[in-house]
């Protein structure tokens, strides 16, 4: 466990999302199969195939090297953690369509406030719960 006042640096955030990518790759679809069935019943546009594709996409892209190369031009390495909040409003027309925005806010060191779509209110909270298991310091950085 981390001290509550211990700020996450950029490498901490990259490491946490890398571990999240590993989880998505290995366990997400198996552990949350019943929730995925609920998602498909709730929104017929969210087929198991589409959900699987988006999980596979993020499992590949939440890689330390990919994340580092993406953010290197932005000079975030000394940013630390900011108290500024950024609101992310999710559309709900494609599974996890707002995950990139969610990731961008957190990797940048800001706090994120998420307004979930009623059409996509299951998958992201499942992913966030795993992210909080990976690094509890995100707990005061994410609000729904």
PDB file of C-alpha atoms in Angstrom:
ATOM      1  CA  UNK A   1       0.000   0.000   0.000  1.00  0.00           C
ATOM      2  CA  UNK A   2       1.028   3.567  -0.605  1.00  0.00           C
ATOM      3  CA  UNK A   3       0.920   6.489   1.765  1.00  0.00           C
ATOM      4  CA  UNK A   4      -2.127   8.635   1.011  1.00  0.00           C
ATOM      5  CA  UNK A   5      -0.016  11.735   0.467  1.00  0.00           C
ATOM      6  CA  UNK A   6       2.526  10.025  -1.795  1.00  0.00           C
ATOM      7  CA  UNK A   7       2.128  11.599  -5.228  1.00  0.00           C
ATOM      8  CA  UNK A   8       2.296   9.444  -8.289  1.00  0.00           C
ATOM      9  CA  UNK A   9       4.967  10.414 -10.751  1.00  0.00           C
ATOM     10  CA  UNK A  10       4.657   9.777 -14.457  1.00  0.00           C
ATOM     11  CA  UNK A  11       6.477   6.439 -14.303  1.00  0.00           C
ATOM     12  CA  UNK A  12       4.116   5.253 -11.540  1.00  0.00           C
ATOM     13  CA  UNK A  13       1.139   6.056 -13.759  1.00  0.00           C
ATOM     14  CA  UNK A  14       2.699   4.343 -16.783  1.00  0.00           C
ATOM     15  CA  UNK A  15       3.474   1.250 -14.688  1.00  0.00           C
ATOM     16  CA  UNK A  16      -0.086   1.092 -13.369  1.00  0.00           C
ATOM     17  CA  UNK A  17      -1.616   1.313 -16.846  1.00  0.00           C
ATOM     18  CA  UNK A  18       0.869  -1.255 -18.134  1.00  0.00           C
ATOM     19  CA  UNK A  19      -0.319  -3.669 -15.423  1.00  0.00           C
ATOM     20  CA  UNK A  20      -3.902  -2.843 -16.356  1.00  0.00           C
ATOM     21  CA  UNK A  21      -3.083  -3.763 -19.967  1.00  0.00           C
ATOM     22  CA  UNK A  22      -1.691  -7.101 -18.797  1.00  0.00           C
ATOM     23  CA  UNK A  23      -4.897  -7.742 -16.859  1.00  0.00           C
ATOM     24  CA  UNK A  24      -7.040  -6.881 -19.890  1.00  0.00           C
ATOM     25  CA  UNK A  25      -4.968  -9.215 -22.041  1.00  0.00           C
ATOM     26  CA  UNK A  26      -5.082 -12.195 -19.692  1.00  0.00           C
ATOM     27  CA  UNK A  27      -8.112 -12.058 -17.434  1.00  0.00           C
ATOM     28  CA  UNK A  28     -10.731  -9.403 -18.171  1.00  0.00           C
ATOM     29  CA  UNK A  29     -12.918 -11.293 -20.648  1.00  0.00           C
ATOM     30  CA  UNK A  30     -12.856 -14.455 -18.545  1.00  0.00           C
ATOM     31  CA  UNK A  31     -13.447 -12.860 -15.136  1.00  0.00           C
ATOM     32  CA  UNK A  32     -16.191 -10.538 -16.324  1.00  0.00           C
ATOM     33  CA  UNK A  33     -18.054 -12.754 -18.793  1.00  0.00           C
ATOM     34  CA  UNK A  34     -21.364 -12.429 -16.910  1.00  0.00           C
ATOM     35  CA  UNK A  35     -21.019  -8.628 -16.835  1.00  0.00           C
ATOM     36  CA  UNK A  36     -20.278  -8.634 -20.563  1.00  0.00           C
ATOM     37  CA  UNK A  37     -23.498 -10.592 -21.091  1.00  0.00           C
ATOM     38  CA  UNK A  38     -25.349  -7.862 -19.153  1.00  0.00           C
ATOM     39  CA  UNK A  39     -23.743  -5.195 -21.317  1.00  0.00           C
ATOM     40  CA  UNK A  40     -24.873  -6.969 -24.471  1.00  0.00           C
ATOM     41  CA  UNK A  41     -28.444  -7.247 -23.154  1.00  0.00           C
ATOM     42  CA  UNK A  42     -28.471  -3.614 -22.065  1.00  0.00           C
ATOM     43  CA  UNK A  43     -27.186  -2.284 -25.394  1.00  0.00           C
ATOM     44  CA  UNK A  44     -27.561  -4.485 -28.502  1.00  0.00           C
ATOM     45  CA  UNK A  45     -24.881  -2.472 -30.320  1.00  0.00           C
ATOM     46  CA  UNK A  46     -22.381  -3.787 -27.784  1.00  0.00           C
ATOM     47  CA  UNK A  47     -21.836  -7.285 -29.102  1.00  0.00           C
ATOM     48  CA  UNK A  48     -19.397  -9.648 -27.430  1.00  0.00           C
ATOM     49  CA  UNK A  49     -17.256  -9.426 -30.560  1.00  0.00           C
ATOM     50  CA  UNK A  50     -17.073  -5.610 -30.364  1.00  0.00           C
ATOM     51  CA  UNK A  51     -16.320  -5.683 -26.654  1.00  0.00           C
ATOM     52  CA  UNK A  52     -13.603  -8.279 -27.220  1.00  0.00           C
ATOM     53  CA  UNK A  53     -12.043  -6.113 -29.961  1.00  0.00           C
ATOM     54  CA  UNK A  54     -11.894  -3.008 -27.782  1.00  0.00           C
ATOM     55  CA  UNK A  55     -10.449  -4.938 -24.828  1.00  0.00           C
ATOM     56  CA  UNK A  56      -7.825  -6.488 -27.113  1.00  0.00           C
ATOM     57  CA  UNK A  57      -6.994  -3.054 -28.543  1.00  0.00           C
ATOM     58  CA  UNK A  58      -6.424  -1.525 -25.112  1.00  0.00           C
ATOM     59  CA  UNK A  59      -4.554  -4.556 -23.834  1.00  0.00           C
ATOM     60  CA  UNK A  60      -1.999  -3.997 -26.610  1.00  0.00           C
ATOM     61  CA  UNK A  61      -1.820  -0.226 -26.251  1.00  0.00           C
ATOM     62  CA  UNK A  62      -1.513  -0.073 -22.471  1.00  0.00           C
ATOM     63  CA  UNK A  63       2.090  -1.096 -22.786  1.00  0.00           C
ATOM     64  CA  UNK A  64       4.961   0.806 -21.142  1.00  0.00           C
ATOM     65  CA  UNK A  65       6.769   1.405 -24.424  1.00  0.00           C
ATOM     66  CA  UNK A  66       3.604   2.504 -26.250  1.00  0.00           C
ATOM     67  CA  UNK A  67       2.579   4.824 -23.429  1.00  0.00           C
ATOM     68  CA  UNK A  68       6.058   6.324 -23.088  1.00  0.00           C
ATOM     69  CA  UNK A  69       6.405   6.993 -26.813  1.00  0.00           C
ATOM     70  CA  UNK A  70       2.915   8.538 -26.891  1.00  0.00           C
ATOM     71  CA  UNK A  71       3.530  10.993 -24.057  1.00  0.00           C
ATOM     72  CA  UNK A  72       7.229  11.803 -24.562  1.00  0.00           C
ATOM     73  CA  UNK A  73       6.592  14.853 -26.780  1.00  0.00           C
ATOM     74  CA  UNK A  74       4.420  16.408 -24.065  1.00  0.00           C
ATOM     75  CA  UNK A  75       7.150  16.755 -21.414  1.00  0.00           C
ATOM     76  CA  UNK A  76       5.019  15.305 -18.614  1.00  0.00           C
ATOM     77  CA  UNK A  77       7.847  13.594 -16.768  1.00  0.00           C
ATOM     78  CA  UNK A  78       8.077  16.314 -14.094  1.00  0.00           C
ATOM     79  CA  UNK A  79       4.355  17.053 -13.909  1.00  0.00           C
ATOM     80  CA  UNK A  80       3.588  15.115 -10.721  1.00  0.00           C
ATOM     81  CA  UNK A  81      -0.057  15.090  -9.747  1.00  0.00           C
ATOM     82  CA  UNK A  82      -2.312  18.088 -10.189  1.00  0.00           C
ATOM     83  CA  UNK A  83      -5.422  18.965  -8.212  1.00  0.00           C
ATOM     84  CA  UNK A  84      -7.116  20.201 -11.396  1.00  0.00           C
ATOM     85  CA  UNK A  85     -10.176  18.215 -12.425  1.00  0.00           C
ATOM     86  CA  UNK A  86     -11.170  17.369 -15.976  1.00  0.00           C
ATOM     87  CA  UNK A  87     -14.720  16.292 -16.824  1.00  0.00           C
ATOM     88  CA  UNK A  88     -15.047  13.452 -19.333  1.00  0.00           C
ATOM     89  CA  UNK A  89     -18.535  12.856 -20.758  1.00  0.00           C
ATOM     90  CA  UNK A  90     -18.832   9.423 -22.354  1.00  0.00           C
ATOM     91  CA  UNK A  91     -20.946   9.030 -25.486  1.00  0.00           C
ATOM     92  CA  UNK A  92     -21.921   5.378 -25.135  1.00  0.00           C
ATOM     93  CA  UNK A  93     -22.170   4.658 -28.858  1.00  0.00           C
ATOM     94  CA  UNK A  94     -19.106   2.371 -28.947  1.00  0.00           C
ATOM     95  CA  UNK A  95     -17.778   0.251 -26.057  1.00  0.00           C
ATOM     96  CA  UNK A  96     -15.212   2.270 -24.060  1.00  0.00           C
ATOM     97  CA  UNK A  97     -15.332   5.128 -26.576  1.00  0.00           C
ATOM     98  CA  UNK A  98     -14.208   7.552 -23.862  1.00  0.00           C
ATOM     99  CA  UNK A  99     -11.405   5.424 -22.427  1.00  0.00           C
ATOM    100  CA  UNK A 100      -8.741   7.350 -24.334  1.00  0.00           C
ATOM    101  CA  UNK A 101      -9.965  10.589 -22.745  1.00  0.00           C
ATOM    102  CA  UNK A 102     -10.020   8.927 -19.321  1.00  0.00           C
ATOM    103  CA  UNK A 103      -6.467   7.654 -19.830  1.00  0.00           C
ATOM    104  CA  UNK A 104      -5.214  11.001 -21.122  1.00  0.00           C
ATOM    105  CA  UNK A 105      -6.452  12.875 -18.065  1.00  0.00           C
ATOM    106  CA  UNK A 106      -4.961  10.409 -15.577  1.00  0.00           C
ATOM    107  CA  UNK A 107      -1.650   9.840 -17.357  1.00  0.00           C
ATOM    108  CA  UNK A 108      -1.224  13.627 -17.449  1.00  0.00           C
ATOM    109  CA  UNK A 109      -1.531  13.762 -13.668  1.00  0.00           C
ATOM    110  CA  UNK A 110      -4.945  15.410 -13.440  1.00  0.00           C
ATOM    111  CA  UNK A 111      -8.063  14.231 -11.641  1.00  0.00           C
ATOM    112  CA  UNK A 112     -10.855  12.873 -13.820  1.00  0.00           C
ATOM    113  CA  UNK A 113     -14.589  13.266 -13.279  1.00  0.00           C
ATOM    114  CA  UNK A 114     -16.487  10.795 -15.469  1.00  0.00           C
ATOM    115  CA  UNK A 115     -20.091  11.138 -16.619  1.00  0.00           C
ATOM    116  CA  UNK A 116     -21.014   7.651 -17.784  1.00  0.00           C
ATOM    117  CA  UNK A 117     -23.485   7.098 -20.580  1.00  0.00           C
ATOM    118  CA  UNK A 118     -26.518   5.054 -19.580  1.00  0.00           C
ATOM    119  CA  UNK A 119     -25.635   2.924 -22.633  1.00  0.00           C
ATOM    120  CA  UNK A 120     -22.104   2.225 -21.383  1.00  0.00           C
ATOM    121  CA  UNK A 121     -22.051   2.211 -17.588  1.00  0.00           C
ATOM    122  CA  UNK A 122     -20.628  -1.219 -16.798  1.00  0.00           C
ATOM    123  CA  UNK A 123     -17.304  -1.789 -18.543  1.00  0.00           C
ATOM    124  CA  UNK A 124     -15.364   1.310 -17.454  1.00  0.00           C
ATOM    125  CA  UNK A 125     -16.257   0.928 -13.753  1.00  0.00           C
ATOM    126  CA  UNK A 126     -14.992  -2.677 -13.929  1.00  0.00           C
ATOM    127  CA  UNK A 127     -11.720  -1.497 -15.433  1.00  0.00           C
ATOM    128  CA  UNK A 128     -11.423   1.301 -12.874  1.00  0.00           C
ATOM    129  CA  UNK A 129     -11.940  -1.142 -10.011  1.00  0.00           C
ATOM    130  CA  UNK A 130      -8.989  -3.168 -11.302  1.00  0.00           C
ATOM    131  CA  UNK A 131      -6.882  -0.024 -11.757  1.00  0.00           C
ATOM    132  CA  UNK A 132      -7.560   0.854  -8.113  1.00  0.00           C
ATOM    133  CA  UNK A 133      -6.435  -2.636  -7.069  1.00  0.00           C
ATOM    134  CA  UNK A 134      -3.245  -2.129  -9.050  1.00  0.00           C
ATOM    135  CA  UNK A 135      -2.524   1.280  -7.521  1.00  0.00           C
ATOM    136  CA  UNK A 136      -4.798   2.669  -4.831  1.00  0.00           C
ATOM    137  CA  UNK A 137      -3.340   6.156  -5.262  1.00  0.00           C
ATOM    138  CA  UNK A 138      -5.775   6.606  -8.150  1.00  0.00           C
ATOM    139  CA  UNK A 139      -8.685   6.464  -5.683  1.00  0.00           C
ATOM    140  CA  UNK A 140      -8.701  10.204  -5.026  1.00  0.00           C
ATOM    141  CA  UNK A 141      -8.108  10.959  -8.723  1.00  0.00           C
ATOM    142  CA  UNK A 142     -11.253   9.322 -10.204  1.00  0.00           C
ATOM    143  CA  UNK A 143     -14.877  10.349  -9.597  1.00  0.00           C
ATOM    144  CA  UNK A 144     -18.008   9.142 -11.320  1.00  0.00           C
TER     145      UNK A 144
END
